[in-house]
mmCIF file of C-alpha atoms and ligand atoms in Angstrom:
data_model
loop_
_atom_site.group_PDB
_atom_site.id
_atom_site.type_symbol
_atom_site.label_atom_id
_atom_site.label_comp_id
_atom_site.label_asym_id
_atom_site.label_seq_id
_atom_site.Cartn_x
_atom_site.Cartn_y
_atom_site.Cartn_z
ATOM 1 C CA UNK A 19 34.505 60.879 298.167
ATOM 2 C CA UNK A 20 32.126 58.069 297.791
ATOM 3 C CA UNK A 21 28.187 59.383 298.568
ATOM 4 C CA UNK A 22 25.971 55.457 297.982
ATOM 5 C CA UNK A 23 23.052 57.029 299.874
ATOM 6 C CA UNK A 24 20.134 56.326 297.371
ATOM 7 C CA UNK A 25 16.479 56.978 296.970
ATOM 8 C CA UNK A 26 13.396 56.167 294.731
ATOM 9 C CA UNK A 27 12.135 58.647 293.384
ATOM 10 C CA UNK A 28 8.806 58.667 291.549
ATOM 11 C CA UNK A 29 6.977 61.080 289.532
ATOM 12 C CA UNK A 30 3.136 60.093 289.671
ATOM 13 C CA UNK A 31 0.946 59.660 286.930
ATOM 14 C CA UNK A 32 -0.634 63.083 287.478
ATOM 15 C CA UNK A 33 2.936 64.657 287.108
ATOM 16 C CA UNK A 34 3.951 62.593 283.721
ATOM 17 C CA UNK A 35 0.510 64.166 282.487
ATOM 18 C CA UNK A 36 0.868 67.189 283.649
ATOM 19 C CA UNK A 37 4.175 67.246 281.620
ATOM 20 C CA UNK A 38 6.451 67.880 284.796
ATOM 21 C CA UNK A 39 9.396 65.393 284.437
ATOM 22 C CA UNK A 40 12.136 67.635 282.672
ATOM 23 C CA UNK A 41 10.693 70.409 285.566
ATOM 24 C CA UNK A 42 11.361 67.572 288.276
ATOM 25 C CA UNK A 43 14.419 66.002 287.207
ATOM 26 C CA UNK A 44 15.784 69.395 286.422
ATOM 27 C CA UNK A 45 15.404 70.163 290.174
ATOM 28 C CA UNK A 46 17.536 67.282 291.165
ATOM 29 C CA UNK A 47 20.085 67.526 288.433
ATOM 30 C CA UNK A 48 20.548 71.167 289.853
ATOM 31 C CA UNK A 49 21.131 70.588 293.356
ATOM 32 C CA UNK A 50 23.635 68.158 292.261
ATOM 33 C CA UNK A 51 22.282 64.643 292.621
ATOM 34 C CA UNK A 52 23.239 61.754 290.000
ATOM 35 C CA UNK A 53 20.602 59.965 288.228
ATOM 36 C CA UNK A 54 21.223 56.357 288.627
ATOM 37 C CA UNK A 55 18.131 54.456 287.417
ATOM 38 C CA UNK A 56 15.058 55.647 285.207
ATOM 39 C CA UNK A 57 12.160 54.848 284.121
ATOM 40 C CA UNK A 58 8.699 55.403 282.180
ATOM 41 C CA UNK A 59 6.014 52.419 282.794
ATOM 42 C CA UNK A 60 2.897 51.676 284.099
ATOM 43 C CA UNK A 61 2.498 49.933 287.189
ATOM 44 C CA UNK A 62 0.532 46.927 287.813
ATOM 45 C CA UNK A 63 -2.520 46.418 291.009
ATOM 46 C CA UNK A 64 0.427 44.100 292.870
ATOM 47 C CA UNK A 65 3.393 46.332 292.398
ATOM 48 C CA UNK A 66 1.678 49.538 293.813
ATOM 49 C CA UNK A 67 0.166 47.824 296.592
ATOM 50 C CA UNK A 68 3.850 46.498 297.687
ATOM 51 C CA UNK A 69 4.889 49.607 297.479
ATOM 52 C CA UNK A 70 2.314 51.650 299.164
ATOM 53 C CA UNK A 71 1.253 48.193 301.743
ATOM 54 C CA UNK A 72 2.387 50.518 305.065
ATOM 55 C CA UNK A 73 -1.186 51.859 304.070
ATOM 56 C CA UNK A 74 -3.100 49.081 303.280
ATOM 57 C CA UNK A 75 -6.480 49.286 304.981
ATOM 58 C CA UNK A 76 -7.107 52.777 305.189
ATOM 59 C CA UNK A 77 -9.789 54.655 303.611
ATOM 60 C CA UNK A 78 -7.210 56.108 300.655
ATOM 61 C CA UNK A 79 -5.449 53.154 300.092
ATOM 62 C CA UNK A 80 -7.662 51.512 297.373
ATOM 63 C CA UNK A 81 -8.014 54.974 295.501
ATOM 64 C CA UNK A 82 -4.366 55.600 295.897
ATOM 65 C CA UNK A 83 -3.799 52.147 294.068
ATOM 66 C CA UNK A 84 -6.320 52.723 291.182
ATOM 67 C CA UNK A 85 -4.199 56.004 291.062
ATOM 68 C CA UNK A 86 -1.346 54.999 290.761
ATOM 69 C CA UNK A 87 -1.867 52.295 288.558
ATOM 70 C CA UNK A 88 -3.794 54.449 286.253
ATOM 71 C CA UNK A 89 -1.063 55.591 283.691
ATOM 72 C CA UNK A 90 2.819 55.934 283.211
ATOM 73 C CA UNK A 91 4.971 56.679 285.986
ATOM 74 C CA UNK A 92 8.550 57.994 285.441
ATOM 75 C CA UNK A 93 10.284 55.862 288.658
ATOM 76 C CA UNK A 94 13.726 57.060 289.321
ATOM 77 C CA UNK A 95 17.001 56.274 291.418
ATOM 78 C CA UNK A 96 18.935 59.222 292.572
ATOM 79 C CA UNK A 97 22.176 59.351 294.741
ATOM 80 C CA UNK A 98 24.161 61.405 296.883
ATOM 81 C CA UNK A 99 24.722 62.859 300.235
ATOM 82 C CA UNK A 100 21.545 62.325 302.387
ATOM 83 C CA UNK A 101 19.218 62.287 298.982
ATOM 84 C CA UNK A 102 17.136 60.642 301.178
ATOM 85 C CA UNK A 103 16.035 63.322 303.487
ATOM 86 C CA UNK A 104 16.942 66.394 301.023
ATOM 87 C CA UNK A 105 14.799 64.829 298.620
ATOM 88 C CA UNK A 106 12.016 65.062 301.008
ATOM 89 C CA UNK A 107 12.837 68.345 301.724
ATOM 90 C CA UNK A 108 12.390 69.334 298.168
ATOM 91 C CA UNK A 109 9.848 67.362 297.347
ATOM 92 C CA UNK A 110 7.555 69.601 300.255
ATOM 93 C CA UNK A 111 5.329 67.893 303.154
ATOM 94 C CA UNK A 112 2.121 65.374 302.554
ATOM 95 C CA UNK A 113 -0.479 67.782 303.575
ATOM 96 C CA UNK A 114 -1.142 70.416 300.905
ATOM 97 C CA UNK A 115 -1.370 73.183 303.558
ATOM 98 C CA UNK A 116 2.492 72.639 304.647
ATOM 99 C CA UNK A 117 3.844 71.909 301.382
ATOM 100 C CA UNK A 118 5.810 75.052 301.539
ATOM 101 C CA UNK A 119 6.350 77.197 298.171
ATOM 102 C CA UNK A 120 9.623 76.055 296.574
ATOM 103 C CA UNK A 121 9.083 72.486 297.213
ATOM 104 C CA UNK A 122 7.933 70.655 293.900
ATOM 105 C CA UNK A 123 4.648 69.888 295.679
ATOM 106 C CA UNK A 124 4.269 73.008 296.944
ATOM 107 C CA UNK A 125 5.010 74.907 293.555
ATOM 108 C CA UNK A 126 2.640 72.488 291.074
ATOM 109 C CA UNK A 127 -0.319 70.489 293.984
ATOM 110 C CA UNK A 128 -3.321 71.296 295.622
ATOM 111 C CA UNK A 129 -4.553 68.308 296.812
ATOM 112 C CA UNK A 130 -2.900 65.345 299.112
ATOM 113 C CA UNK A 131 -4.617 62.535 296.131
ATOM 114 C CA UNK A 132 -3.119 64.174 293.419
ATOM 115 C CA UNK A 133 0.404 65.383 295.067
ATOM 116 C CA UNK A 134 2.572 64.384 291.773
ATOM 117 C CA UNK A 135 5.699 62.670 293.226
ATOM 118 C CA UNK A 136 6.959 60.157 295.632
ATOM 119 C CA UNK A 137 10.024 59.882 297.621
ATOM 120 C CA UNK A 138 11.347 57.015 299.951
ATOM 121 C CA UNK A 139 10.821 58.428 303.687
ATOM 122 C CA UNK A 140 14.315 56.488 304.958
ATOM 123 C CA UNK A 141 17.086 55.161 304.027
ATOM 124 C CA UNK A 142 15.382 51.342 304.513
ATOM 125 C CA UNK A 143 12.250 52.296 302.542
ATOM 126 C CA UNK A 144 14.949 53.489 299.932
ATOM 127 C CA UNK A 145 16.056 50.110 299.376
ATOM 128 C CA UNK A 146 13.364 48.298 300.001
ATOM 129 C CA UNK A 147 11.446 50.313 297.118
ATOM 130 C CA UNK A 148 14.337 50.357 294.701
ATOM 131 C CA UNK A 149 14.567 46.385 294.742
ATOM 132 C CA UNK A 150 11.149 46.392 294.038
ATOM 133 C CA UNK A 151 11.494 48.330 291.109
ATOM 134 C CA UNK A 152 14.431 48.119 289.305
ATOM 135 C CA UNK A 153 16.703 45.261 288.839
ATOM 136 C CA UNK A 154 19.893 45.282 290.210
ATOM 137 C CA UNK A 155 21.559 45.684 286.978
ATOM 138 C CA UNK A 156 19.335 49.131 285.917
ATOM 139 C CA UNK A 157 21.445 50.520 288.306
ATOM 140 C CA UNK A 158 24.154 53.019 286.590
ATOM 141 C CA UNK A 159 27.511 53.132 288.892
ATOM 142 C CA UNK A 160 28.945 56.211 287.313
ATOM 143 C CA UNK A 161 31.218 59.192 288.317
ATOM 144 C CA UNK A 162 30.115 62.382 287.272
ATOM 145 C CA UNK A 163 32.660 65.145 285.802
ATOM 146 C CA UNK A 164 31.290 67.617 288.202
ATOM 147 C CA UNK A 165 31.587 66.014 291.701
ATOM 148 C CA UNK A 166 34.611 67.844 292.454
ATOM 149 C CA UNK A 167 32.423 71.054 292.224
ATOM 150 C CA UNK A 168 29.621 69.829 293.903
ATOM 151 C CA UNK A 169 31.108 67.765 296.878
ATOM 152 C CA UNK A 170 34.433 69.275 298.932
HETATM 153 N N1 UDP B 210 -2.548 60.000 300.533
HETATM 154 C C1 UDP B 210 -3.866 60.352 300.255
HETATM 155 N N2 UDP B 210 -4.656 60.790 301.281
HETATM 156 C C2 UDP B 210 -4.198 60.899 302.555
HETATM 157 C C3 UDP B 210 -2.858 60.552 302.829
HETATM 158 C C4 UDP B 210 -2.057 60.100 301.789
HETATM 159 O O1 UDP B 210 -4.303 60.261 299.116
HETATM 160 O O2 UDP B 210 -4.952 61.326 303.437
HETATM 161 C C5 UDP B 210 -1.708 59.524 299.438
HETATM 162 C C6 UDP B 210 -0.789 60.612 298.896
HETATM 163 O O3 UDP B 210 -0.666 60.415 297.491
HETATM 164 C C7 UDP B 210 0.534 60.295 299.584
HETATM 165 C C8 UDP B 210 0.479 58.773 299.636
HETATM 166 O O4 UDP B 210 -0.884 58.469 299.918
HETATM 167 O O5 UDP B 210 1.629 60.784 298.827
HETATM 168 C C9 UDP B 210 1.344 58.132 300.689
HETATM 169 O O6 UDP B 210 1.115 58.735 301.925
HETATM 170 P P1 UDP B 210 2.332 59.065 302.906
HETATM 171 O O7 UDP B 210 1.743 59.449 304.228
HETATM 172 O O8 UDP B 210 3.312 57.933 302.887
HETATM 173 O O9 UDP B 210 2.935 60.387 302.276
HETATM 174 P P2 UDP B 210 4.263 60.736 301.436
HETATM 175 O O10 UDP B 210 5.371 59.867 301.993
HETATM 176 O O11 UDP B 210 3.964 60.454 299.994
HETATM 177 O O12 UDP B 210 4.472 62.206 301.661
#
């Protein structure tokens, strides 16, 4: 009963400001996901241009960066069957106008510059973003009491 399907999952600095990580964590904890890495820390110019360098040259890249880089973080690693897409799913859609009510983004945002979290969009932007963020040995290997109540 082995679920290894990860994702990066990061609460942007409008979120840790707005005082939303025990609201956003809780979410995940709920549905059942493990918390495998975590983090509060303040990224630097290069690290939030690797991570956002699909974007790099359009007209919201350079504000996304100064962003970004503008205050703490929390950056998480959360596992479990398809995390990847289900996070997504609760996390809500990019534009604020389909970011559907009971999605975090859709709950607590307004605006696509200020949508308070980030999740990986696959599962090879999932480990592509979580090597460039945490180190190998950050990452918790760990067996929850409650899997047998979670997972059949
Ligand atoms: N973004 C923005 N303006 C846009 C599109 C995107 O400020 O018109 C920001 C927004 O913070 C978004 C991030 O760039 O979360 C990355 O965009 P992407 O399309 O990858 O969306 P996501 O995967 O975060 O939903």
């Amino acid at each position: 009963m082995e679920h290894p399907e990860r994702s990066f999952i990061m609460i942007k600095p409008d979120g840790v400001q707005r005082q939303l990580i025990g609201e956003i964590i809780s979410r995940f904890e709920r549905r059942g996901y493990k918390l495998v890495a975590a983090k509060l820390m303040t990224p630097s110019v290069q690290l939030a241009k690797q991570h956002y360098a699909e974007h790099d040259g359009k007209p919201f890249f350079e504000p996304l960066v100064k962003f970004l880089t503008s205050g703490p973080v929390f950056a998480m690693v959360w596992e479990g069957k398809d995390i990847v897409a289900t996070g997504r799913k609760m996390i809500g859609k990019t534009k604020p106008l389909d970011s559907e009510p009971g999605t975090i983004r859709g709950d607590f945002g307004i605006d696509v510059g200020r949508n308070l979290i980030h999740g990986s969009d696959s599962v090879d932007s999932a480990n592509r973003e979580i090597k460039l963020w945490f180190h190998a040995e950050d990452l918790n290997s760990w067996k929850p009491v409650t899997q047998g109540w979670i997972y059949e």
